[in-house]
Amino acid sequence: MLLGDFGTSYSKFIDLSSASPEPYIVPSKELSTDHRVVLATGHNGKRFSDRYVNELTVLARGGENLINEKNFVLLDCGSRDIKFIHYKDRHLYDMGWNSECGASMGFTIELLARYYDLNYHELQTPDRPFSVTCGVLGMSRIFDAVVSGTPDSEAVARFVMGIAINAYRFAGSPAKLYLSGGLCDNPLFLSSFPCEVIPLGRFVLLKGLKAIIRQEQKKL
């Protein structure tokens, strides 16, 4: 039984019929129309699945299974948008989904590293951020700063910090934040939040899909 999280840039899969199921990643541009899964979520999930579940629902189920706290905030930062869930006393209290101020956030951060030939594992956390409201529009702040003499690395680092702070505020400015998505692997992004950050990795939504399947199987 194949499950899939179909993101804009990358898609994640797990085959529950395998003896030792392990999640894996495929660039979304490499997928063909023949690539079908039983249950899916994500931006492109409806195109490739027999059944689709909303990303916020799946994020909530993944958070429930991975976080052993009564109260928590889980933020998912994707290539295209950002979304969060807020639990109080193990019940869903609030949620949000933003494709405007989070527009192309992850995609832009990855694109900038390629364009300027930068390694986010080597960049220092800046003293202050750019004021960034969206990934695409915020790129102009970088270009203006570079033209004014700011080093490429510093300009990009300030942009990344601005993106992180924008996402943090969107999630309600919590004291502790659990993070989902590919940016969990970006140390500069993690260090740019003004709060404690606990990265859960890229497969939280797959964990949510798996929880949904397991629950349904118990009812049979």
Tab-separated table of C-alpha atoms in Angstrom:
chain	number	residue	atom	x	y	z
A	1	MET	CA	0.000	0.000	0.000
A	2	LEU	CA	1.720	3.153	-1.232
A	3	LEU	CA	1.110	6.509	0.496
A	4	GLY	CA	2.276	9.840	-0.912
A	5	ASP	CA	2.834	13.428	0.114
A	6	PHE	CA	2.947	15.290	-3.197
A	7	GLY	CA	4.727	18.583	-2.676
A	8	THR	CA	5.420	21.284	-5.229
A	9	SER	CA	9.166	20.590	-5.398
A	10	TYR	CA	9.530	17.184	-3.756
A	11	SER	CA	7.194	14.248	-3.172
A	12	LYS	CA	7.548	11.805	-0.310
A	13	PHE	CA	6.413	8.170	-0.285
A	14	ILE	CA	6.180	5.141	1.951
A	15	ASP	CA	5.135	1.615	0.954
A	16	LEU	CA	3.341	-0.014	3.872
A	17	SER	CA	3.335	-3.378	2.101
A	18	SER	CA	7.120	-3.541	2.396
A	19	ALA	CA	8.611	-5.743	5.121
A	20	SER	CA	10.534	-2.731	6.466
A	21	PRO	CA	8.811	0.393	5.125
A	22	GLU	CA	11.093	3.404	4.868
A	23	PRO	CA	10.078	6.820	3.475
A	24	TYR	CA	11.804	8.127	0.376
A	25	ILE	CA	11.849	11.312	-1.700
A	26	VAL	CA	11.363	11.908	-5.429
A	27	PRO	CA	11.620	15.319	-7.149
A	28	SER	CA	8.067	16.158	-8.175
A	29	LYS	CA	9.116	17.094	-11.700
A	30	GLU	CA	10.219	13.489	-12.244
A	31	LEU	CA	6.789	11.990	-11.521
A	32	SER	CA	4.760	10.524	-14.355
A	33	THR	CA	0.993	10.201	-14.631
A	34	ASP	CA	1.417	6.475	-14.003
A	35	HIS	CA	2.668	7.123	-10.479
A	36	ARG	CA	-0.417	6.243	-8.381
A	37	VAL	CA	-0.858	5.883	-4.623
A	38	VAL	CA	-3.719	4.622	-2.461
A	39	LEU	CA	-3.839	7.657	-0.156
A	40	ALA	CA	-2.271	11.071	-0.700
A	41	THR	CA	-1.947	14.604	0.529
A	42	GLY	CA	-0.044	17.624	-0.739
A	43	HIS	CA	-0.440	20.231	-3.448
A	44	ASN	CA	-0.485	17.706	-6.303
A	45	GLY	CA	-1.999	14.793	-4.379
A	46	LYS	CA	-5.345	14.684	-6.169
A	47	ARG	CA	-3.647	14.058	-9.526
A	48	PHE	CA	-1.854	10.912	-8.414
A	49	SER	CA	-4.102	9.221	-5.871
A	50	ASP	CA	-7.174	7.085	-5.438
A	51	ARG	CA	-8.056	9.129	-2.361
A	52	TYR	CA	-6.950	12.534	-1.090
A	53	VAL	CA	-6.813	13.993	2.439
A	54	ASN	CA	-6.413	17.704	3.252
A	55	GLU	CA	-2.890	18.700	4.340
A	56	LEU	CA	-3.996	20.337	7.603
A	57	THR	CA	-5.844	17.175	8.606
A	58	VAL	CA	-2.800	15.056	7.832
A	59	LEU	CA	-0.444	17.491	9.591
A	60	ALA	CA	-2.631	17.287	12.701
A	61	ARG	CA	-2.586	13.499	12.688
A	62	GLY	CA	1.160	13.454	12.187
A	63	GLY	CA	1.657	15.884	15.054
A	64	GLU	CA	-0.543	13.835	17.363
A	65	ASN	CA	1.597	10.771	16.710
A	66	LEU	CA	5.014	12.421	16.962
A	67	ILE	CA	4.589	14.942	19.781
A	68	ASN	CA	3.947	13.702	23.310
A	69	GLU	CA	2.834	17.012	24.793
A	70	LYS	CA	-0.607	18.305	25.733
A	71	ASN	CA	0.060	21.745	24.262
A	72	PHE	CA	2.096	22.336	21.135
A	73	VAL	CA	2.390	24.273	17.886
A	74	LEU	CA	3.527	22.475	14.734
A	75	LEU	CA	4.536	24.532	11.690
A	76	ASP	CA	4.962	22.995	8.245
A	77	CYS	CA	7.132	24.982	5.835
A	78	GLY	CA	6.868	23.795	2.269
A	79	SER	CA	8.122	24.980	-1.078
A	80	ARG	CA	4.830	26.683	-1.877
A	81	ASP	CA	3.126	27.642	1.398
A	82	ILE	CA	3.149	27.422	5.183
A	83	LYS	CA	0.612	25.925	7.569
A	84	PHE	CA	0.348	25.309	11.301
A	85	ILE	CA	-1.719	23.475	13.898
A	86	HIS	CA	-2.046	24.469	17.567
A	87	TYR	CA	-3.094	21.912	20.182
A	88	LYS	CA	-4.295	22.580	23.725
A	89	ASP	CA	-4.900	19.688	26.120
A	90	ARG	CA	-4.415	17.275	23.182
A	91	HIS	CA	-7.305	18.885	21.281
A	92	LEU	CA	-7.010	20.953	18.128
A	93	TYR	CA	-7.280	24.598	19.197
A	94	ASP	CA	-6.273	26.572	16.099
A	95	MET	CA	-4.878	26.119	12.603
A	96	GLY	CA	-3.817	28.266	9.669
A	97	TRP	CA	-2.784	27.958	6.050
A	98	ASN	CA	-1.114	30.756	4.158
A	99	SER	CA	-0.045	30.731	0.527
A	100	GLU	CA	0.258	34.536	0.437
A	101	CYS	CA	2.861	35.577	3.038
A	102	GLY	CA	4.349	32.089	2.677
A	103	ALA	CA	4.346	32.168	-1.103
A	104	SER	CA	7.143	30.015	-2.563
A	105	MET	CA	9.107	30.307	0.677
A	106	GLY	CA	10.967	27.001	0.582
A	107	PHE	CA	11.438	27.143	-3.170
A	108	THR	CA	12.953	30.640	-2.990
A	109	ILE	CA	15.379	29.696	-0.210
A	110	GLU	CA	16.610	26.714	-2.232
A	111	LEU	CA	16.821	28.784	-5.420
A	112	LEU	CA	18.954	31.464	-3.741
A	113	ALA	CA	21.479	28.909	-2.530
A	114	ARG	CA	21.941	27.698	-6.097
A	115	TYR	CA	22.073	31.163	-7.625
A	116	TYR	CA	24.676	32.535	-5.195
A	117	ASP	CA	26.460	29.174	-4.713
A	118	LEU	CA	25.929	29.208	-0.953
A	119	ASN	CA	25.883	26.470	1.683
A	120	TYR	CA	23.370	27.088	4.465
A	121	HIS	CA	25.465	24.930	6.784
A	122	GLU	CA	28.236	27.523	6.521
A	123	LEU	CA	26.295	30.808	6.782
A	124	GLN	CA	26.276	32.706	10.070
A	125	THR	CA	23.001	33.751	11.679
A	126	PRO	CA	22.696	37.511	10.998
A	127	ASP	CA	22.204	40.191	13.641
A	128	ARG	CA	18.986	41.417	12.049
A	129	PRO	CA	16.573	40.280	9.334
A	130	PHE	CA	15.039	41.837	6.288
A	131	SER	CA	11.352	42.560	6.610
A	132	VAL	CA	9.957	39.854	4.344
A	133	THR	CA	6.277	39.249	3.620
A	134	CYS	CA	6.677	36.586	0.945
A	135	GLY	CA	9.435	34.543	-0.624
A	136	VAL	CA	9.134	35.867	-4.160
A	137	LEU	CA	8.652	39.559	-3.404
A	138	GLY	CA	11.320	39.492	-0.705
A	139	MET	CA	14.022	38.678	-3.236
A	140	SER	CA	14.144	42.344	-4.237
A	141	ARG	CA	15.519	43.135	-0.755
A	142	ILE	CA	18.473	40.861	-1.463
A	143	PHE	CA	19.244	42.392	-4.851
A	144	ASP	CA	19.007	45.943	-3.476
A	145	ALA	CA	21.338	45.076	-0.598
A	146	VAL	CA	23.907	43.416	-2.882
A	147	VAL	CA	23.901	46.439	-5.200
A	148	SER	CA	24.539	48.627	-2.134
A	149	GLY	CA	27.624	46.604	-1.207
A	150	THR	CA	26.274	43.979	1.205
A	151	PRO	CA	27.965	40.582	0.679
A	152	ASP	CA	25.777	37.987	-1.032
A	153	SER	CA	25.964	35.646	1.950
A	154	GLU	CA	24.867	38.304	4.444
A	155	ALA	CA	21.989	39.487	2.264
A	156	VAL	CA	20.679	35.952	1.799
A	157	ALA	CA	21.076	35.183	5.518
A	158	ARG	CA	19.053	38.276	6.437
A	159	PHE	CA	16.390	37.210	3.945
A	160	VAL	CA	16.207	33.703	5.441
A	161	MET	CA	15.896	35.161	8.945
A	162	GLY	CA	13.102	37.428	7.736
A	163	ILE	CA	11.272	34.432	6.287
A	164	ALA	CA	11.668	32.508	9.565
A	165	ILE	CA	10.370	35.374	11.681
A	166	ASN	CA	7.421	35.869	9.352
A	167	ALA	CA	6.528	32.174	9.669
A	168	TYR	CA	6.976	32.318	13.447
A	169	ARG	CA	4.523	35.210	13.748
A	170	PHE	CA	2.051	33.475	11.467
A	171	ALA	CA	2.106	30.484	13.825
A	172	GLY	CA	1.209	32.724	16.784
A	173	SER	CA	4.705	33.492	18.156
A	174	PRO	CA	4.970	30.452	20.460
A	175	ALA	CA	7.758	29.915	22.986
A	176	LYS	CA	8.400	26.480	21.494
A	177	LEU	CA	7.817	25.514	17.885
A	178	TYR	CA	7.850	22.097	16.246
A	179	LEU	CA	8.872	22.265	12.600
A	180	SER	CA	7.956	20.030	9.662
A	181	GLY	CA	9.276	20.054	6.093
A	182	GLY	CA	12.461	20.207	4.099
A	183	LEU	CA	13.679	23.343	5.876
A	184	CYS	CA	14.271	21.178	8.941
A	185	ASP	CA	17.593	20.395	7.222
A	186	ASN	CA	18.560	24.078	6.946
A	187	PRO	CA	20.576	25.108	10.048
A	188	LEU	CA	20.449	28.808	9.175
A	189	PHE	CA	16.652	28.705	9.000
A	190	LEU	CA	16.429	26.860	12.328
A	191	SER	CA	18.725	29.308	14.112
A	192	SER	CA	16.785	32.302	12.764
A	193	PHE	CA	13.667	31.681	14.878
A	194	PRO	CA	13.355	33.765	18.079
A	195	CYS	CA	12.146	30.722	20.027
A	196	GLU	CA	12.994	27.101	20.753
A	197	VAL	CA	12.678	25.056	17.562
A	198	ILE	CA	12.359	21.271	17.408
A	199	PRO	CA	12.659	19.906	13.842
A	200	LEU	CA	10.645	16.763	13.083
A	201	GLY	CA	11.909	16.259	9.535
A	202	ARG	CA	10.377	15.900	6.093
A	203	PHE	CA	8.035	12.974	6.693
A	204	VAL	CA	5.493	14.300	9.210
A	205	LEU	CA	2.685	14.252	6.640
A	206	LEU	CA	3.507	10.653	5.721
A	207	LYS	CA	3.263	9.828	9.416
A	208	GLY	CA	-0.179	11.443	9.410
A	209	LEU	CA	-1.325	9.415	6.400
A	210	LYS	CA	-0.050	6.250	8.032
A	211	ALA	CA	-2.006	7.072	11.212
A	212	ILE	CA	-5.184	7.548	9.178
A	213	ILE	CA	-4.760	4.176	7.473
A	214	ARG	CA	-4.008	2.394	10.769
A	215	GLN	CA	-7.097	3.872	12.409
A	216	GLU	CA	-9.309	2.811	9.516
A	217	GLN	CA	-7.902	-0.706	9.587
A	218	LYS	CA	-8.734	-1.022	13.292
A	219	LYS	CA	-12.378	-0.261	12.523
A	220	LEU	CA	-12.645	-3.106	10.004
